[in-house]
Tab-separated table of C-alpha atoms and ligand atoms in Angstrom:
chain	number	residue	atom	x	y	z
A	1	MET	CA	64.511	56.285	47.140
A	2	TYR	CA	62.941	56.324	50.610
A	3	ILE	CA	64.454	54.581	53.615
A	4	LEU	CA	62.032	53.288	56.245
A	5	TYR	CA	63.352	52.516	59.713
A	6	GLY	CA	60.967	49.983	61.172
A	7	GLY	CA	61.131	46.544	62.681
A	8	ASP	CA	59.243	43.975	64.705
A	9	PHE	CA	56.709	45.216	67.266
A	10	THR	CA	56.605	48.698	65.749
A	11	ARG	CA	53.944	50.626	63.848
A	12	ALA	CA	56.225	50.869	60.810
A	13	PRO	CA	54.099	48.370	58.794
A	14	LEU	CA	51.533	51.162	58.470
A	15	VAL	CA	54.033	53.196	56.471
A	16	GLN	CA	55.337	50.169	54.608
A	17	TRP	CA	51.816	49.315	53.463
A	18	VAL	CA	51.325	52.843	52.042
A	19	LEU	CA	54.673	52.595	50.242
A	20	GLU	CA	53.661	49.238	48.772
A	21	GLU	CA	50.193	50.469	47.815
A	22	GLY	CA	51.748	53.405	45.988
A	23	LYS	CA	54.409	51.199	44.372
A	24	VAL	CA	56.947	53.616	45.807
A	25	ARG	CA	60.574	52.422	45.983
A	26	TYR	CA	61.993	52.106	49.482
A	27	GLU	CA	64.491	50.236	51.571
A	28	LEU	CA	63.467	48.824	54.944
A	29	ARG	CA	66.022	49.018	57.764
A	30	LYS	CA	65.089	47.038	60.835
A	31	ILE	CA	65.572	48.472	64.306
A	32	ASP	CA	65.404	45.976	67.164
A	33	ILE	CA	63.405	47.863	69.809
A	34	LEU	CA	63.285	44.840	72.144
A	35	ASN	CA	67.068	45.056	72.450
A	36	GLY	CA	67.193	48.832	72.701
A	37	GLU	CA	68.592	49.548	69.235
A	38	HIS	CA	66.321	52.610	69.063
A	39	ARG	CA	68.481	54.124	71.813
A	40	SER	CA	71.785	53.509	70.041
A	41	ALA	CA	73.869	56.557	69.123
A	42	GLU	CA	73.379	55.730	65.441
A	43	PHE	CA	69.608	55.711	65.665
A	44	LEU	CA	69.406	58.742	67.977
A	45	ALA	CA	71.336	60.656	65.328
A	46	ILE	CA	68.422	59.902	62.991
A	47	ASN	CA	65.573	60.453	65.453
A	48	PRO	CA	66.733	62.085	68.710
A	49	ALA	CA	63.431	61.070	70.317
A	50	GLY	CA	64.430	57.412	69.871
A	51	LEU	CA	61.107	56.401	68.355
A	52	VAL	CA	60.301	54.214	65.368
A	53	PRO	CA	59.235	54.540	62.544
A	54	VAL	CA	61.369	57.075	60.746
A	55	LEU	CA	61.118	57.782	57.039
A	56	ILE	CA	64.052	59.294	55.207
A	57	THR	CA	62.805	61.059	52.084
A	58	PRO	CA	64.658	60.910	48.761
A	59	GLU	CA	65.754	64.479	49.593
A	60	GLY	CA	67.392	63.174	52.772
A	61	GLU	CA	64.985	64.575	55.359
A	62	ALA	CA	64.219	62.402	58.411
A	63	LEU	CA	60.477	62.415	59.182
A	64	TYR	CA	58.657	60.777	62.097
A	65	GLU	CA	55.107	60.367	63.476
A	66	VAL	CA	53.425	57.487	61.737
A	67	ALA	CA	50.210	59.318	60.797
A	68	ALA	CA	52.172	62.176	59.259
A	69	LEU	CA	54.291	59.708	57.303
A	70	MET	CA	51.220	58.018	55.832
A	71	LEU	CA	49.548	61.322	54.950
A	72	CYS	CA	52.740	62.766	53.529
A	73	LEU	CA	53.309	59.757	51.263
A	74	ALA	CA	49.689	59.732	50.108
A	75	GLU	CA	49.909	63.423	49.217
A	76	ARG	CA	53.353	63.314	47.613
A	77	HIS	CA	52.422	60.351	45.445
A	78	GLN	CA	48.813	61.353	44.816
A	79	LEU	CA	47.397	58.152	46.301
A	80	THR	CA	43.830	59.463	46.155
A	81	GLU	CA	42.380	55.973	46.540
A	82	LEU	CA	43.975	55.883	50.019
A	83	ALA	CA	43.443	59.487	51.091
A	84	PRO	CA	40.901	61.987	49.752
A	85	ALA	CA	42.300	65.170	48.234
A	86	VAL	CA	42.099	68.452	50.172
A	87	THR	CA	39.259	69.573	47.915
A	88	ASP	CA	37.282	66.356	48.478
A	89	PRO	CA	34.182	66.712	50.753
A	90	ASP	CA	35.435	63.605	52.670
A	91	TRP	CA	38.726	65.254	53.557
A	92	GLY	CA	37.600	66.765	56.876
A	93	LEU	CA	36.189	63.520	58.254
A	94	PHE	CA	39.218	61.628	56.984
A	95	LEU	CA	41.658	63.986	58.667
A	96	SER	CA	39.699	64.132	61.893
A	97	THR	CA	39.661	60.320	62.122
A	98	VAL	CA	43.377	59.977	61.372
A	99	PHE	CA	44.216	62.602	64.012
A	100	HIS	CA	41.883	60.943	66.505
A	101	ILE	CA	43.591	57.571	66.038
A	102	ALA	CA	47.031	59.203	66.278
A	103	ALA	CA	46.301	61.321	69.323
A	104	ASP	CA	43.662	59.469	71.323
A	105	ILE	CA	43.840	55.773	70.420
A	106	GLN	CA	47.564	55.215	69.864
A	107	SER	CA	48.451	57.181	72.980
A	108	GLU	CA	46.327	54.873	75.137
A	109	MET	CA	47.813	51.805	73.445
A	110	LYS	CA	51.225	53.153	74.357
A	111	ARG	CA	50.094	53.702	77.956
A	112	PHE	CA	48.883	50.089	78.030
A	113	HIS	CA	52.143	48.694	76.669
A	114	TYR	CA	54.472	50.962	78.692
A	115	PRO	CA	52.614	51.447	82.030
A	116	HIS	CA	55.881	51.940	83.930
A	117	ARG	CA	56.394	55.253	82.092
A	118	PHE	CA	53.153	56.706	83.416
A	119	SER	CA	53.619	56.274	87.153
A	120	LEU	CA	56.568	56.359	89.516
A	121	ARG	CA	55.149	53.474	91.564
A	122	ARG	CA	55.292	49.970	90.102
A	123	ASP	CA	52.166	49.103	92.119
A	124	ASP	CA	50.273	51.442	89.821
A	125	ASP	CA	51.146	49.602	86.585
A	126	ALA	CA	48.053	47.393	86.489
A	127	GLY	CA	45.825	50.386	87.242
A	128	VAL	CA	47.450	52.442	84.473
A	129	GLN	CA	46.773	49.568	82.064
A	130	ASP	CA	43.154	49.171	83.190
A	131	LEU	CA	42.545	52.865	82.688
A	132	ALA	CA	44.182	52.811	79.242
A	133	LYS	CA	42.054	49.812	78.272
A	134	SER	CA	38.792	51.392	79.386
A	135	THR	CA	39.672	54.723	77.722
A	136	VAL	CA	40.406	52.988	74.405
A	137	LEU	CA	37.174	51.053	74.676
A	138	SER	CA	35.049	54.125	75.345
A	139	ARG	CA	36.658	55.986	72.419
A	140	LEU	CA	36.176	53.027	70.109
A	141	LYS	CA	32.542	52.712	71.193
A	142	ILE	CA	31.934	56.232	69.897
A	143	MET	CA	33.601	55.308	66.630
A	144	ASN	CA	31.575	52.099	66.519
A	145	THR	CA	28.333	54.075	66.840
A	146	ARG	CA	29.329	56.352	63.969
A	147	LEU	CA	30.251	53.345	61.804
A	148	ALA	CA	26.895	51.715	62.587
A	149	LEU	CA	25.178	54.823	61.191
A	150	ARG	CA	27.587	55.578	58.399
A	151	GLY	CA	29.782	52.601	57.578
A	152	PRO	CA	31.093	50.191	56.781
A	153	TYR	CA	34.282	52.256	56.390
A	154	VAL	CA	35.306	55.470	58.121
A	155	LEU	CA	34.259	57.328	54.961
A	156	GLY	CA	31.064	55.282	54.497
A	157	PRO	CA	31.247	53.192	51.334
A	158	ARG	CA	34.778	54.319	50.526
A	159	PHE	CA	37.928	52.611	51.849
A	160	SER	CA	40.843	54.812	52.892
A	161	LEU	CA	44.072	54.505	54.840
A	162	ALA	CA	42.127	55.570	57.951
A	163	ASP	CA	40.517	52.094	57.894
A	164	PHE	CA	43.868	50.376	57.651
A	165	TYR	CA	45.238	52.578	60.441
A	166	LEU	CA	42.301	51.736	62.701
A	167	SER	CA	42.545	48.026	61.859
A	168	PHE	CA	46.236	47.927	62.724
A	169	TRP	CA	45.409	48.921	66.316
A	170	ILE	CA	42.313	46.735	66.470
A	171	ALA	CA	44.615	43.769	65.770
A	172	TYR	CA	46.206	44.442	69.188
A	173	LEU	CA	42.862	44.064	71.014
A	174	ASP	CA	41.077	40.987	72.238
A	175	ARG	CA	39.250	39.703	69.151
A	176	GLN	CA	36.236	38.312	71.010
A	177	MET	CA	35.791	41.592	72.890
A	178	VAL	CA	35.886	43.512	69.580
A	179	CYS	CA	33.215	41.238	68.037
A	180	GLU	CA	30.967	41.449	71.080
A	181	GLN	CA	31.332	45.099	72.033
A	182	LEU	CA	32.344	46.811	68.795
A	183	PRO	CA	30.425	44.989	66.031
A	184	SER	CA	30.701	47.760	63.420
A	185	ILE	CA	34.437	48.046	63.993
A	186	ALA	CA	34.655	44.235	63.792
A	187	ARG	CA	32.927	44.440	60.393
A	188	LEU	CA	35.311	47.138	59.161
A	189	TYR	CA	38.235	45.051	60.438
A	190	GLU	CA	37.098	41.967	58.510
A	191	LEU	CA	36.616	44.028	55.343
A	192	VAL	CA	40.098	45.500	55.651
A	193	ARG	CA	41.622	42.157	56.602
A	194	SER	CA	40.177	40.541	53.489
A	195	ARG	CA	41.734	43.097	51.120
A	196	PRO	CA	44.553	41.214	49.372
A	197	SER	CA	47.103	43.996	49.926
A	198	ALA	CA	46.189	44.337	53.615
A	199	THR	CA	45.826	40.670	54.566
A	200	PRO	CA	49.541	39.879	55.119
A	201	TYR	CA	50.021	43.066	57.150
A	202	ILE	CA	47.011	42.471	59.382
A	203	GLU	CA	47.876	38.787	59.855
A	204	GLU	CA	51.440	39.725	60.768
A	205	THR	CA	50.145	42.364	63.186
A	206	GLU	CA	47.889	39.776	64.831
A	207	ARG	CA	50.910	37.488	65.284
A	208	ALA	CA	52.971	40.374	66.677
A	209	ALA	CA	50.127	41.318	69.026
A	210	ASP	CA	49.879	37.739	70.338
A	211	ALA	CA	53.651	37.515	70.800
A	212	TYR	CA	53.760	40.891	72.549
A	213	ALA	CA	50.875	39.886	74.835
A	214	ALA	CA	52.818	36.731	75.779
A	215	MET	CA	55.887	38.851	76.602
A	216	MET	CA	53.726	41.250	78.631
A	217	LYS	CA	52.473	38.296	80.659
A	218	LYS	CA	56.050	37.528	81.649
A	219	HIS	CA	56.917	41.211	82.204
A	220	PRO	CA	53.635	42.860	83.253
A	221	GLY	CA	55.351	46.186	83.965
A	222	GLY	CA	56.438	46.537	80.339
A	223	VAL	CA	58.660	44.685	77.887
A	224	ILE	CA	60.681	47.758	76.865
A	225	ALA	CA	62.198	49.936	79.593
B	301	LIG	N1	53.946	59.199	68.129
B	301	LIG	C1	54.887	58.295	67.505
B	301	LIG	C2	55.181	57.197	68.513
B	301	LIG	C3	56.180	56.192	67.966
B	301	LIG	C4	56.409	55.054	68.939
B	301	LIG	O1	56.083	55.128	70.132
B	301	LIG	N2	56.956	53.963	68.402
B	301	LIG	C5	57.251	52.820	69.229
B	301	LIG	C6	57.222	51.566	68.374
B	301	LIG	S1	55.629	51.308	67.688
B	301	LIG	C7	58.648	52.967	69.794
B	301	LIG	O2	59.510	53.527	69.138
B	301	LIG	N3	58.843	52.473	71.006
B	301	LIG	C8	60.091	52.518	71.673
B	301	LIG	C9	60.010	53.329	72.932
B	301	LIG	O3	59.000	53.994	73.205
B	301	LIG	O4	61.004	53.288	73.667
B	301	LIG	C10	54.272	57.748	66.221
B	301	LIG	O5	53.048	57.585	66.185
B	301	LIG	O6	55.005	57.481	65.254
């Protein structure tokens, strides 16, 4: 059986959704990142980088990096309806989108939520956030243009976990802004959100995003040290 270390305000639901989609047995262990549990000796023994999520495989290996966890599960359990096979002509575009979200979208979301880690001067925090916001927007605009030409999903007519991955992060953005400035992404988001297996995850992510935004208002420099 797999063990997934996740918890509130983490990206672990992305992995949990893949596990559920694949009807793969797992146990969820919650880590309270708001109270620093990810820096406890117990958790650092599992992931020395102190980051969530972590997936322990049935063989006992501790894996991290959310995109890798999703891809690894899809491959190990042959979830070809979530991820095209290596031999599939869609594989290249699929992989390139997943890597783009992991490397270029998530990283800016992190910069937005943890501005204090990206400058030594607290006066810079708002500027770091503004830059992160505008970088995310310009990257998403490029994706929006591609979806307008070849949508509604990342792989055109075919849903994949790349759409769920993108939607998870879209849930953290201002919904009106997404509708107005990223209409093709807004369409993809609504399609993903209306999938019965995705609906509870996206709704929960929207609630988490709203709650996190409220906490950020009180602690503009970052909720987690
Ligand atoms: N690149 C990692 C980043 C993981 C990450 O930053 N997770 C957040 C929760 S979503 C976390 O552990 N935050 C605690 C911290 O940065 O101190 C991934 O994509 O899995």
